[in-house]
Short mmCIF file of C-alpha atoms and ligand atoms in Angstrom, two decimals:
data_model
loop_
_atom_site.label_atom_id
_atom_site.label_comp_id
_atom_site.label_asym_id
_atom_site.label_seq_id
_atom_site.Cartn_x
_atom_site.Cartn_y
_atom_site.Cartn_z
CA MET A 679 61.69 -32.41 63.34
CA LYS A 680 60.53 -31.28 59.96
CA THR A 681 60.90 -32.49 56.44
CA GLU A 682 62.17 -29.58 54.35
CA GLN A 683 60.04 -28.63 51.37
CA GLN A 684 60.43 -26.45 48.34
CA THR A 685 56.72 -25.77 47.78
CA GLN A 686 55.77 -22.19 47.01
CA PHE A 687 53.02 -21.09 49.39
CA LYS A 688 49.73 -20.36 47.63
CA THR A 689 48.12 -18.56 50.57
CA ALA A 690 49.11 -16.68 53.71
CA PHE A 691 47.42 -19.49 55.67
CA GLU A 692 49.75 -22.10 54.15
CA GLN A 693 52.80 -19.95 54.84
CA GLU A 694 51.89 -19.13 58.45
CA VAL A 695 50.97 -22.74 59.30
CA TYR A 696 54.24 -23.94 57.79
CA GLU A 697 56.36 -21.34 59.55
CA GLY A 698 54.50 -21.62 62.86
CA LEU A 699 54.71 -25.40 63.11
CA THR A 700 58.35 -25.61 62.08
CA THR A 701 59.54 -23.05 64.61
CA PHE A 702 60.18 -23.59 68.31
CA PRO A 703 58.07 -23.19 70.36
CA LYS A 704 55.25 -23.95 67.89
CA LYS A 705 52.62 -21.28 67.27
CA VAL A 706 49.78 -20.45 64.86
CA SER A 707 47.91 -17.12 64.95
CA SER A 708 44.33 -16.96 66.24
CA LYS A 709 43.31 -15.10 63.10
CA TRP A 710 43.08 -18.53 61.44
CA PHE A 711 40.33 -19.64 63.86
CA TYR A 712 37.75 -17.89 61.70
CA ASP A 713 36.46 -20.16 58.95
CA LYS A 714 32.72 -20.84 58.63
CA LYS A 715 32.73 -23.20 61.61
CA GLY A 716 35.00 -20.92 63.66
CA ASP A 717 32.73 -17.94 62.98
CA LYS A 718 29.75 -19.92 64.31
CA LEU A 719 31.70 -21.04 67.37
CA PHE A 720 32.72 -17.45 68.14
CA GLN A 721 29.07 -16.37 67.91
CA GLN A 722 28.27 -19.09 70.47
CA ILE A 723 31.14 -17.87 72.67
CA MET A 724 29.64 -14.36 72.68
CA GLU A 725 26.45 -15.86 74.20
CA LEU A 726 28.30 -17.70 77.00
CA PRO A 727 27.81 -16.46 80.56
CA GLU A 728 31.59 -16.72 81.13
CA TYR A 729 32.47 -14.54 78.11
CA TYR A 730 31.71 -11.22 79.81
CA LEU A 731 33.40 -9.10 77.11
CA THR A 732 30.46 -8.98 74.71
CA GLY A 733 27.82 -8.14 77.34
CA CYS A 734 30.01 -5.39 78.83
CA GLU A 735 30.73 -3.71 75.51
CA TYR A 736 27.08 -4.06 74.48
CA GLU A 737 26.07 -2.27 77.70
CA ILE A 738 28.65 0.51 77.11
CA ILE A 739 27.58 1.22 73.55
CA ASP A 740 23.88 1.01 74.35
CA THR A 741 24.22 3.31 77.38
CA HIS A 742 26.35 5.91 75.62
CA LYS A 743 25.00 5.74 72.06
CA GLN A 744 23.78 9.34 72.22
CA GLU A 745 27.22 10.77 73.16
CA ILE A 746 28.99 8.44 70.74
CA THR A 747 26.70 9.56 67.92
CA LYS A 748 27.50 13.19 68.76
CA LEU A 749 31.23 12.48 68.62
CA PHE A 750 30.99 10.70 65.26
CA GLN A 751 28.44 12.90 63.51
CA GLU A 752 29.63 15.43 60.96
CA GLN A 753 27.65 17.82 58.76
CA ALA A 754 29.31 16.55 55.59
CA GLY A 755 28.92 12.91 56.65
CA PHE A 756 31.50 10.40 57.83
CA ASP A 757 32.94 7.00 56.90
CA LEU A 758 32.76 4.34 59.61
CA ILE A 759 35.47 1.74 59.12
CA GLU A 760 35.40 -1.30 61.37
CA LEU A 761 38.45 -3.55 61.65
CA GLY A 762 37.61 -7.19 62.49
CA ALA A 763 33.87 -6.49 62.45
CA GLY A 764 32.66 -10.07 62.94
CA ASP A 765 28.85 -10.18 62.98
CA GLY A 766 28.64 -6.54 64.11
CA LYS A 767 26.56 -7.50 67.15
CA LYS A 768 27.42 -4.29 69.06
CA THR A 769 28.01 -2.03 66.06
CA LYS A 770 24.40 -2.65 65.02
CA ILE A 771 23.25 -0.60 68.05
CA LEU A 772 24.91 2.43 66.45
CA LEU A 773 23.94 1.51 62.90
CA GLU A 774 20.32 1.36 63.94
CA LYS A 775 20.55 4.77 65.59
CA PHE A 776 22.34 6.37 62.64
CA ALA A 777 19.85 4.85 60.18
CA SER A 778 16.76 5.87 62.16
CA GLU A 779 18.05 9.45 62.52
CA GLY A 780 18.95 9.73 58.85
CA ILE A 781 22.60 10.42 59.66
CA ASN A 782 24.88 10.74 56.64
CA PHE A 783 27.49 7.94 56.85
CA THR A 784 28.93 4.92 55.07
CA TYR A 785 29.88 1.66 56.77
CA LYS A 786 32.96 -0.32 55.73
CA PRO A 787 33.37 -3.51 57.77
CA ILE A 788 36.72 -5.24 57.27
CA ASP A 789 37.35 -8.83 58.27
CA ILE A 790 39.59 -11.72 57.38
CA SER A 791 36.50 -13.95 57.17
CA GLN A 792 34.53 -13.51 53.92
CA ASN A 793 31.79 -15.68 55.38
CA MET A 794 31.29 -13.27 58.28
CA LEU A 795 31.24 -10.26 55.95
CA ASP A 796 28.60 -11.91 53.73
CA GLU A 797 26.39 -12.60 56.78
CA LEU A 798 26.84 -9.05 58.04
CA LYS A 799 26.04 -7.47 54.67
CA ASN A 800 22.92 -9.61 54.24
CA ALA A 801 21.72 -8.78 57.75
CA ILE A 802 22.20 -5.04 57.23
CA ASN A 803 20.70 -4.95 53.74
CA HIS A 804 17.68 -6.77 55.11
CA LYS A 805 17.18 -4.60 58.21
CA TRP A 806 18.42 -1.19 57.08
CA PRO A 807 18.48 -1.14 53.26
CA GLN A 808 19.26 2.59 53.38
CA ILE A 809 22.74 1.95 54.87
CA ASP A 810 25.56 2.27 52.37
CA ILE A 811 27.72 -0.77 53.28
CA LYS A 812 30.96 -1.68 51.52
CA PRO A 813 32.59 -4.72 53.14
CA GLU A 814 36.21 -5.56 52.43
CA GLN A 815 37.92 -8.87 53.04
CA GLY A 816 41.50 -8.76 54.22
CA SER A 817 43.83 -8.64 57.16
CA TYR A 818 44.12 -5.45 59.22
CA PHE A 819 47.58 -4.44 58.13
CA ASP A 820 46.93 -4.89 54.39
CA VAL A 821 43.69 -2.96 54.51
CA LEU A 822 45.23 -0.12 56.52
CA LYS A 823 47.75 0.50 53.73
CA ASP A 824 44.85 1.22 51.33
CA LEU A 825 43.05 3.45 53.83
CA GLY A 826 46.10 5.70 54.00
CA ASN A 827 45.69 6.42 50.28
CA ARG A 828 41.97 7.24 50.32
CA ASP A 829 40.92 10.12 48.07
CA THR A 830 38.19 11.73 50.15
CA ASP A 831 38.32 14.39 52.83
CA ARG A 832 35.25 13.07 54.64
CA LYS A 833 35.70 12.46 58.35
CA MET A 834 36.79 8.88 59.10
CA VAL A 835 35.94 6.96 62.25
CA ILE A 836 37.83 3.70 62.73
CA MET A 837 36.29 1.14 65.10
CA VAL A 838 38.00 -1.84 66.69
CA LEU A 839 35.59 -3.59 69.05
CA GLY A 840 35.72 -6.73 71.17
CA SER A 841 39.30 -6.09 72.36
CA ASN A 842 40.50 -7.40 68.98
CA ILE A 843 43.79 -5.56 69.49
CA GLY A 844 44.35 -7.83 72.53
CA ASN A 845 45.35 -10.55 70.07
CA LEU A 846 48.55 -8.59 69.53
CA THR A 847 51.62 -8.31 71.76
CA HIS A 848 52.37 -4.76 72.97
CA PRO A 849 55.01 -4.09 70.26
CA GLN A 850 52.62 -5.43 67.58
CA ALA A 851 49.81 -3.31 69.05
CA VAL A 852 51.97 -0.17 68.89
CA ASP A 853 52.81 -0.99 65.29
CA PHE A 854 49.11 -1.52 64.52
CA LEU A 855 48.14 1.78 66.19
CA VAL A 856 50.91 3.66 64.38
CA ASN A 857 49.53 2.29 61.12
CA ILE A 858 46.02 3.40 62.09
CA ARG A 859 47.28 6.85 63.13
CA LYS A 860 49.04 7.28 59.77
CA THR A 861 45.66 6.91 58.03
CA MET A 862 44.03 9.51 60.31
CA ARG A 863 43.79 13.24 59.76
CA SER A 864 42.86 15.93 62.23
CA GLY A 865 39.17 15.38 63.13
CA ASP A 866 39.26 11.63 62.45
CA LEU A 867 38.60 9.29 65.38
CA LEU A 868 39.56 5.83 66.56
CA PHE A 869 36.97 4.08 68.75
CA MET A 870 38.48 1.01 70.39
CA GLY A 871 37.23 -1.45 73.02
CA LEU A 872 39.84 -2.89 75.38
CA ASP A 873 39.29 -5.58 77.98
CA GLN A 874 40.54 -4.53 81.43
CA LYS A 875 42.63 -6.32 84.06
CA LYS A 876 40.33 -7.90 86.64
CA ASN A 877 39.91 -10.88 88.95
CA PRO A 878 42.08 -13.57 87.29
CA GLU A 879 39.33 -16.17 87.84
CA LEU A 880 36.91 -14.16 85.70
CA VAL A 881 39.49 -13.76 82.95
CA LEU A 882 40.47 -17.40 82.91
CA SER A 883 36.91 -18.73 82.84
CA ALA A 884 36.20 -16.55 79.78
CA TYR A 885 38.65 -18.80 77.89
CA ASN A 886 37.68 -22.05 79.64
CA ASP A 887 33.89 -22.20 79.64
CA SER A 888 32.04 -25.10 81.21
CA GLN A 889 30.35 -26.12 77.93
CA GLY A 890 33.66 -26.58 76.10
CA ILE A 891 32.82 -24.10 73.31
CA THR A 892 36.14 -22.25 73.69
CA GLU A 893 37.93 -25.59 73.57
CA ALA A 894 36.12 -26.42 70.31
CA PHE A 895 37.01 -22.94 68.97
CA ASN A 896 40.71 -23.45 69.76
CA LYS A 897 40.72 -26.97 68.29
CA ASN A 898 38.92 -25.70 65.19
CA LEU A 899 42.33 -24.47 64.09
CA LEU A 900 43.46 -28.11 63.76
CA HIS A 901 40.23 -29.08 61.96
CA ARG A 902 40.81 -26.20 59.55
CA ILE A 903 44.37 -27.32 58.86
CA ASN A 904 43.04 -30.88 58.34
CA GLU A 905 40.42 -29.70 55.86
CA GLU A 906 42.30 -27.05 53.93
CA LEU A 907 45.82 -28.44 53.99
CA GLU A 908 45.01 -32.19 54.03
CA SER A 909 46.52 -33.11 57.37
CA ASP A 910 45.74 -35.78 59.95
CA PHE A 911 45.65 -33.99 63.31
CA ASP A 912 43.69 -36.08 65.85
CA THR A 913 42.15 -33.31 67.95
CA ASN A 914 41.48 -35.80 70.79
CA GLN A 915 45.22 -35.98 71.28
CA PHE A 916 45.47 -32.27 72.06
CA LYS A 917 44.37 -30.50 75.22
CA HIS A 918 42.93 -26.97 75.29
CA TRP A 919 45.00 -25.03 77.85
CA PRO A 920 44.32 -21.38 78.68
CA VAL A 921 46.47 -19.49 81.20
CA TYR A 922 46.40 -15.96 82.62
CA ASP A 923 49.32 -13.99 84.06
CA PRO A 924 47.91 -11.19 86.23
CA GLU A 925 51.28 -9.39 86.28
CA THR A 926 51.49 -8.86 82.52
CA GLY A 927 47.71 -9.03 81.99
CA THR A 928 48.25 -11.61 79.27
CA ALA A 929 45.84 -14.52 78.73
CA LYS A 930 47.20 -17.17 76.38
CA SER A 931 45.66 -20.29 74.89
CA PHE A 932 47.60 -23.37 73.90
CA LEU A 933 46.92 -26.74 72.34
CA VAL A 934 49.04 -29.29 74.18
CA SER A 935 49.96 -32.63 72.64
CA THR A 936 49.08 -35.38 75.14
CA GLN A 937 51.54 -37.87 73.65
CA ASP A 938 54.42 -38.31 71.21
CA GLN A 939 52.88 -38.11 67.77
CA LYS A 940 53.55 -37.39 64.13
CA VAL A 941 51.25 -35.32 61.93
CA THR A 942 51.44 -35.18 58.14
CA ILE A 943 50.33 -32.06 56.28
CA LYS A 944 50.09 -33.23 52.67
CA LYS A 945 49.59 -29.87 50.98
CA LEU A 946 52.70 -28.51 52.70
CA ASN A 947 54.66 -31.70 52.07
CA LEU A 948 55.44 -31.60 55.74
CA GLU A 949 55.75 -33.98 58.67
CA ILE A 950 55.58 -32.51 62.15
CA ASN A 951 56.70 -34.40 65.25
CA PHE A 952 55.25 -33.57 68.65
CA THR A 953 56.81 -34.80 71.84
CA ALA A 954 54.41 -35.54 74.70
CA TRP A 955 53.21 -32.27 76.36
CA GLU A 956 54.66 -30.04 73.67
CA SER A 957 52.43 -27.03 72.95
CA ILE A 958 51.17 -24.94 70.05
CA HIS A 959 50.54 -21.35 71.15
CA THR A 960 47.33 -20.27 69.42
CA GLU A 961 45.99 -17.10 71.01
CA ILE A 962 46.88 -14.11 73.13
CA SER A 963 44.15 -12.00 74.74
CA GLN A 964 45.86 -9.06 76.39
CA LYS A 965 44.16 -7.24 79.28
CA TYR A 966 44.77 -3.53 79.87
CA ASP A 967 44.41 -0.71 82.37
CA ASP A 968 44.33 3.06 81.85
CA ASN A 969 48.11 3.37 82.34
CA ILE A 970 48.88 0.83 79.64
CA VAL A 971 46.36 2.41 77.26
CA GLU A 972 47.85 5.86 77.94
CA TRP A 973 51.32 4.44 77.17
CA LEU A 974 50.15 2.69 73.99
CA SER A 975 48.43 5.82 72.72
CA LYS A 976 51.48 8.02 73.39
CA GLU A 977 53.75 5.54 71.60
CA ALA A 978 51.41 5.66 68.60
CA GLY A 979 50.97 9.45 68.53
CA LEU A 980 47.34 9.28 69.67
CA GLU A 981 45.48 11.03 72.47
CA ILE A 982 42.49 9.81 74.49
CA LEU A 983 39.49 12.05 73.89
CA ALA A 984 36.86 10.13 75.86
CA GLN A 985 36.34 6.78 77.53
CA TYR A 986 33.35 4.73 78.64
CA SER A 987 33.25 1.72 80.97
CA ASP A 988 30.57 -0.79 81.94
CA LYS A 989 29.08 -0.68 85.44
CA HIS A 990 31.57 -3.27 86.79
CA ASN A 991 34.60 -1.62 85.14
CA ARG A 992 35.47 -4.81 83.32
CA PHE A 993 35.74 -3.31 79.85
CA THR A 994 36.45 0.16 78.46
CA ASP A 995 35.82 1.74 75.07
CA TYR A 996 38.27 4.56 74.35
CA VAL A 997 37.96 7.31 71.75
CA PHE A 998 41.30 8.52 70.37
CA LYS A 999 42.28 11.42 68.15
CA VAL A 1000 45.61 12.29 66.58
CA ARG A 1001 47.93 13.80 69.21
C1 LIG B 131 37.07 -11.83 68.54
S1 LIG B 131 36.18 -11.54 67.04
C2 LIG B 131 35.43 -9.97 67.43
C3 LIG B 131 34.43 -9.51 66.43
C4 LIG B 131 33.85 -8.12 66.70
N1 LIG B 131 34.89 -7.08 66.66
C5 LIG B 131 33.13 -8.06 68.02
O1 LIG B 131 33.57 -7.35 68.90
O2 LIG B 131 32.11 -8.76 68.15
C6 LIG B 131 37.51 -11.10 65.95
C7 LIG B 131 37.10 -10.81 64.52
O3 LIG B 131 38.23 -10.23 63.87
C8 LIG B 131 38.54 -10.96 62.68
N2 LIG B 131 40.01 -10.97 62.59
C9 LIG B 131 40.88 -11.59 63.43
N3 LIG B 131 42.15 -11.32 63.08
C10 LIG B 131 42.07 -10.52 61.98
C11 LIG B 131 43.04 -9.90 61.15
N4 LIG B 131 44.35 -10.06 61.38
N5 LIG B 131 42.62 -9.13 60.12
C12 LIG B 131 41.28 -8.95 59.88
N6 LIG B 131 40.31 -9.52 60.63
C13 LIG B 131 40.70 -10.29 61.67
C14 LIG B 131 37.92 -12.33 62.86
O4 LIG B 131 37.60 -12.94 61.63
C15 LIG B 131 36.70 -12.04 63.73
O5 LIG B 131 35.56 -11.76 62.96
#
């Protein structure tokens, strides 16, 4: 049950929390995990033995950096635009190579977290002061609109690492890719890392690590709502619950209320009732195979130009061009 409110939303966060917690079944997007604490937790997740994604993609980029550089490089220079860059852990392999070889490029990391962008810019300025970096804070879809109107004919390479697109359902992913394709011209590239279907045990443990860091990451959403929207979620009364469906390749994370409870969100003038074992869906982490990626790219008007996998075939980075 909800108490209706007339408040105008001041931020997208307020609006999405309000709408997500007053709908059935309840849901809040994983993009709101990433405040300062969430950013730190995700950096810890990337170091976990269970979270194979980072190590696999690191191996791919490190192994194939020569070929990747050849694909990206352009006499007149190129603009590297990274959507959801995070701390750039894997991108830095390429940045280092480009910088040391004096390659003509600019780097535009885009992220919803200003904190992460500040850290990334400081790290790059410190290590490679010669790199021209222009971070931009915003959500993917908003930023893509601006990219479509850019007034340069330099080659553009868009990067989406870490299987970020896996946070979208297939229809949302097609929409996202169509929006990317609309910004691309002939010669531009999309370089995108996608986590592959694999042993369900491996997938599930990536979202249910033994140290409880992923649990803390998931529950950070409730802490963030408490802090920014003045609410009284008791995170001990919610259970972190990841699941994986090997048929659809969809991993999902939930927060499950362990009892009947009422939560007040002062800034939204809202009271939310939870019945025992009711869930909030917080994250989707879609897994792919070549057939699905082929289908997605066709739907979006893209074509696969090259692909690279790690030695265990757990993760693949695909290079797309306009079809
Ligand atoms: C799972 S992390 C991956 C970071 C990086 N791509 C990597 O592979 O290490 C996702 C990143 O995307 C950002 N992000 C998530 N949803 C976003 C959105 N809708 N728009 C822009 N950035 C987003 C987060 O702030 C976070 O830094």
